[in-house]
XYZ file of C-alpha atoms in Angstrom:
338
model
C -13.662 11.472 12.015
C -10.297 11.911 10.419
C -7.774 9.494 9.635
C -5.552 10.194 12.069
C -8.056 10.875 14.653
C -8.805 7.154 14.202
C -5.335 6.364 14.085
C -5.164 7.719 17.229
C -8.455 6.303 19.040
C -7.316 3.409 18.397
C -3.850 3.614 19.469
C -2.210 2.992 16.261
C 1.641 2.440 15.604
C 2.992 4.367 12.793
C 3.327 1.331 10.908
C 0.533 -0.112 9.647
C -0.742 -3.906 8.163
C -1.210 -4.733 4.398
C -2.949 -7.629 4.171
C -3.347 -8.461 0.745
C 0.261 -11.344 0.833
C -1.812 -13.372 2.632
C -4.282 -13.902 -0.343
C -2.798 -12.336 -3.478
C 0.135 -11.344 -5.489
C 3.017 -13.471 -4.085
C 2.501 -17.517 -5.310
C 0.120 -19.685 -3.828
C -2.690 -18.091 -0.878
C -1.677 -19.102 2.122
C -4.704 -21.700 3.682
C -7.144 -19.439 6.143
C -6.480 -20.905 8.869
C -2.832 -19.637 8.575
C -4.226 -16.255 7.549
C -6.760 -15.918 10.122
C -4.164 -17.120 12.676
C -1.316 -14.376 10.981
C -3.979 -11.423 11.546
C -4.439 -12.270 15.104
C -1.265 -12.622 16.079
C -0.953 -9.136 14.020
C -3.320 -7.942 16.391
C -1.678 -9.249 19.736
C 1.444 -8.226 18.705
C 0.403 -4.503 18.700
C -1.026 -3.642 14.964
C -3.959 -1.979 14.232
C -4.199 -0.506 11.389
C -4.948 -3.079 9.024
C -5.414 -2.710 4.924
C -7.352 -4.923 2.680
C -9.307 -4.472 -0.934
C -11.818 -5.561 -3.186
C -9.377 -6.877 -5.701
C -7.425 -9.060 -3.165
C -7.439 -12.928 -3.767
C -11.003 -12.236 -5.633
C -12.158 -11.416 -2.377
C -10.662 -13.353 -0.464
C -8.390 -11.511 1.266
C -11.565 -9.722 2.608
C -12.955 -12.754 3.612
C -10.302 -13.592 5.758
C -10.064 -10.739 7.460
C -13.450 -10.364 8.598
C -13.525 -13.482 10.383
C -9.779 -12.579 12.054
C -11.203 -8.652 13.101
C -14.607 -8.870 13.033
C -14.711 -9.027 17.107
C -11.893 -6.889 17.322
C -14.023 -4.235 14.938
C -13.989 -1.711 17.263
C -9.837 -1.372 18.234
C -8.586 -1.136 14.667
C -8.611 1.140 11.901
C -10.161 -1.244 8.653
C -9.616 0.402 5.405
C -10.348 -1.381 2.206
C -10.574 -0.396 -1.364
C -12.797 -0.114 -4.232
C -13.325 0.268 -8.489
C -10.316 -2.566 -9.063
C -12.168 -6.109 -8.950
C -11.863 -9.492 -10.632
C -14.277 -10.217 -13.127
C -15.218 -14.319 -12.495
C -16.950 -13.547 -16.846
C -14.474 -11.988 -17.262
C -11.844 -14.061 -15.805
C -9.418 -10.595 -15.462
C -8.822 -8.116 -13.966
C -11.181 -4.669 -14.120
C -10.997 -0.866 -13.457
C -14.745 0.761 -12.883
C -15.294 3.509 -11.526
C -18.795 4.387 -11.689
C -21.041 5.308 -9.140
C -22.921 2.428 -9.657
C -20.241 -0.444 -9.125
C -18.683 1.606 -6.135
C -21.364 1.561 -4.316
C -22.408 -2.061 -5.011
C -18.470 -2.934 -4.296
C -18.557 -0.890 -1.032
C -22.151 -2.974 0.729
C -20.478 -6.555 -0.720
C -17.056 -5.669 1.081
C -18.916 -4.592 4.784
C -20.848 -7.757 4.502
C -17.134 -9.826 3.447
C -15.541 -8.098 6.407
C -18.692 -8.734 8.812
C -19.395 -5.070 9.585
C -21.497 -2.130 8.541
C -18.821 1.168 8.071
C -15.157 1.380 6.926
C -13.216 3.713 8.587
C -11.224 4.281 4.989
C -12.399 3.351 1.789
C -9.944 4.191 -1.325
C -11.138 4.267 -4.599
C -8.164 1.495 -5.761
C -7.516 3.181 -9.536
C -8.306 6.253 -11.306
C -11.214 5.010 -14.055
C -9.862 6.923 -17.238
C -13.697 6.605 -18.302
C -14.964 8.282 -15.296
C -14.228 11.966 -14.148
C -12.752 11.330 -11.077
C -15.354 14.004 -9.187
C -17.700 11.243 -10.337
C -16.372 8.367 -8.675
C -15.053 10.642 -5.760
C -18.953 12.176 -5.376
C -20.181 8.286 -4.894
C -18.185 8.108 -2.506
C -19.278 10.714 -0.860
C -22.336 9.739 -0.817
C -21.303 6.657 0.998
C -20.190 8.516 3.628
C -23.234 10.179 3.689
C -25.011 7.084 4.443
C -22.215 6.063 7.163
C -20.783 3.520 4.763
C -17.584 4.675 5.572
C -16.113 7.198 7.682
C -12.968 7.978 5.092
C -12.350 8.716 1.610
C -9.082 7.484 -0.151
C -7.366 7.545 -3.537
C -4.841 4.739 -4.936
C -1.950 5.503 -6.776
C -3.151 9.058 -8.306
C -1.476 11.831 -9.205
C -0.691 15.352 -7.456
C -3.314 17.287 -10.189
C -6.057 13.976 -10.007
C -6.014 14.753 -6.299
C -6.547 18.526 -6.304
C -9.957 17.906 -8.424
C -10.978 14.795 -5.845
C -10.644 17.134 -3.139
C -12.826 19.854 -4.665
C -15.405 17.296 -4.528
C -14.843 16.448 -1.111
C -11.942 15.782 1.380
C -9.318 13.127 0.978
C -7.990 11.806 4.107
C -5.824 9.567 2.712
C -3.333 8.656 -1.084
C -1.809 4.897 -0.672
C 1.232 5.592 -3.387
C 4.048 3.241 -3.430
C 7.334 5.301 -1.814
C 10.149 2.968 -0.318
C 13.934 3.766 -0.031
C 13.811 2.562 -4.479
C 10.495 4.560 -5.078
C 10.734 7.892 -4.577
C 8.022 8.929 -7.143
C 5.287 10.252 -4.241
C 8.322 13.018 -4.008
C 8.122 14.228 -7.091
C 4.322 16.344 -6.693
C 1.890 14.293 -3.976
C 3.634 14.623 -0.910
C 3.442 18.188 -1.424
C 0.220 18.289 -2.561
C -0.956 15.630 0.287
C 0.263 18.289 3.359
C -1.834 21.216 1.249
C -4.810 19.843 2.422
C -3.789 17.165 5.874
C -4.421 14.013 4.047
C -1.708 11.210 5.136
C 0.322 9.434 2.820
C -0.091 5.946 3.521
C 2.969 3.917 1.719
C 2.436 0.591 0.258
C 5.215 -1.497 -0.670
C 7.641 0.303 1.804
C 10.423 -2.739 1.661
C 10.260 -2.713 -2.514
C 7.997 -5.697 -2.483
C 10.357 -7.831 -0.593
C 13.349 -6.745 -2.225
C 14.531 -4.350 0.552
C 14.447 -6.973 3.099
C 16.740 -9.171 0.825
C 14.047 -11.406 0.617
C 14.801 -11.614 -3.262
C 18.239 -12.748 -4.277
C 17.601 -14.643 -7.898
C 14.523 -14.386 -9.997
C 14.699 -18.080 -10.309
C 13.266 -18.273 -7.082
C 10.313 -16.812 -7.399
C 6.988 -19.208 -7.633
C 5.403 -18.850 -11.371
C 2.501 -17.135 -9.926
C 4.459 -13.934 -8.260
C 3.648 -10.655 -9.531
C 7.212 -9.445 -9.793
C 7.562 -11.879 -12.264
C 6.106 -8.927 -14.664
C 8.178 -6.231 -12.886
C 11.032 -5.048 -14.729
C 13.029 -4.525 -11.518
C 13.171 -8.063 -11.154
C 14.536 -9.148 -14.518
C 17.741 -11.321 -15.035
C 18.951 -8.508 -16.137
C 18.105 -6.076 -13.757
C 18.016 -8.249 -10.432
C 21.866 -8.766 -9.606
C 22.707 -4.577 -11.034
C 20.042 -3.187 -8.126
C 21.558 -6.753 -5.430
C 24.683 -4.477 -5.783
C 23.144 -1.540 -4.692
C 21.355 -3.554 -1.698
C 24.176 -4.128 -0.648
C 24.926 -0.394 0.539
C 22.200 -0.995 2.595
C 23.036 -4.420 4.185
C 26.278 -2.890 4.817
C 24.574 0.748 6.891
C 22.070 -2.262 8.324
C 24.828 -4.062 10.200
C 26.212 -0.551 11.388
C 23.063 0.051 13.197
C 22.442 -3.877 14.226
C 19.136 -3.897 12.300
C 17.731 -5.321 9.311
C 17.900 -3.639 6.391
C 14.232 -3.696 5.753
C 13.861 -2.082 9.462
C 16.267 0.531 8.626
C 13.742 0.561 5.278
C 11.110 1.216 6.802
C 12.624 3.356 9.540
C 13.872 6.287 7.191
C 10.455 6.349 5.602
C 8.507 7.255 8.698
C 10.838 9.419 8.966
C 9.763 11.702 6.327
C 7.316 12.645 8.186
C 4.495 12.126 10.650
C 2.070 12.090 7.866
C 3.490 9.143 5.777
C 1.998 6.297 7.024
C 3.905 2.889 5.894
C 1.801 -0.749 5.836
C 4.440 -3.092 4.760
C 2.713 -6.516 4.193
C 3.809 -10.823 4.840
C 2.555 -13.724 5.153
C 5.539 -14.672 8.129
C 4.354 -13.849 11.641
C 7.993 -13.183 12.483
C 8.227 -10.857 9.274
C 5.306 -8.932 10.667
C 6.612 -8.381 14.102
C 10.330 -7.750 12.596
C 8.698 -4.883 10.708
C 6.832 -3.663 13.936
C 10.028 -3.448 16.056
C 11.100 -0.546 12.820
C 9.140 1.372 14.865
C 10.820 2.475 18.121
C 14.332 2.752 15.728
C 15.067 6.492 15.738
C 17.971 7.624 12.824
C 20.537 10.199 13.404
C 20.894 12.737 10.766
C 23.137 11.632 9.141
C 22.325 7.901 9.017
C 19.069 9.816 7.246
C 21.662 11.536 4.231
C 23.102 8.112 3.713
C 20.329 6.499 2.885
C 18.848 8.981 1.673
C 21.728 8.884 -1.257
C 20.929 5.469 -1.857
C 18.798 3.615 -4.367
C 17.659 7.049 -5.734
C 16.125 7.086 -9.386
C 19.288 6.778 -11.245
C 20.901 4.296 -9.396
C 17.869 1.962 -9.649
C 17.952 -0.627 -13.080
C 14.231 -1.609 -14.121
C 10.824 0.712 -14.061
C 8.821 -0.598 -11.570
C 5.580 -1.193 -13.343
C 5.292 -4.030 -16.925
C 4.209 -1.517 -19.053
C 0.384 -2.997 -19.224
C 0.459 -2.315 -15.585
C 2.069 1.490 -16.027
C -1.231 2.297 -18.279
C -3.327 1.927 -15.028
C -1.889 4.385 -12.877
C -2.159 8.159 -12.842
C 1.325 8.676 -10.853
C 4.272 10.970 -11.573
C 6.946 9.702 -12.915
C 10.734 10.652 -12.960
C 12.411 12.493 -15.766
C 9.096 13.753 -16.863
C 6.862 11.523 -18.428
C 3.183 11.248 -16.452
C 1.637 7.934 -16.871
C -1.254 8.858 -18.324
C 0.406 10.211 -21.537
């Protein structure tokens, strides 16, 4: 069953839910009972596409998703990721795309998520020590075994996607895509459309920036990943906030929030573009989902497209160290892998 047909089967809205924020990346994890309640509320308000990963919270996120949604398993599209995990012995993140690692991680994920299969399973990052064909071949064997229904890739280039799909159909590619991160438009979107591959947009709200959630770098907690992202630095953030004011003006005209406007712009890029905003707040989950019904006229879309373009944004989206982990095309002709 394809990714798109599974979305239809469970009557999923265009907008899915990224579950990472509950356990990983943005300060201390949400207490388990609160996280479970948030996921249950998300289901009740209409979310059907839930996205997690082995990495998030060093497996804690999968556990909480499993506890919250196991009883609703047949009513949702469940996606997770492999190939990047916290190594307890080393105490750090490790990228490992070897076939034996991917199978072991998949089987562990199934146990944590309390299910016998995943609807979509992504290779979280390309392991430069392992040919993409080998990693995808391992995932293809998991499809044959019935452990996963479809294969996805994350933060990869158009060239890597074409190599991968020669080995097995790729149902979805997950890439950062938003008003202030347009990298998929360089080449990846076209490559996805060549093969009916969905583009699943993570961080569609610019890690909270487009929703107006970050107005001062000093408000970020000590263990917030945004500290290491140049766009949120004390030098760059004020410059970027001046650009955000233009988005706020249009949002006021439309009588919606800036986050809803950003999501509506993204869904207007095509039926094959699926945003998965994450949130720690039930109220924000509800606000994000409401953006699905927002339809923007051509003039408004043009105005939005002209905002927050690469030449207007100060700072790279990743630090130099994180940039080395991805395979995505970059503006200015520089490829991440070079």
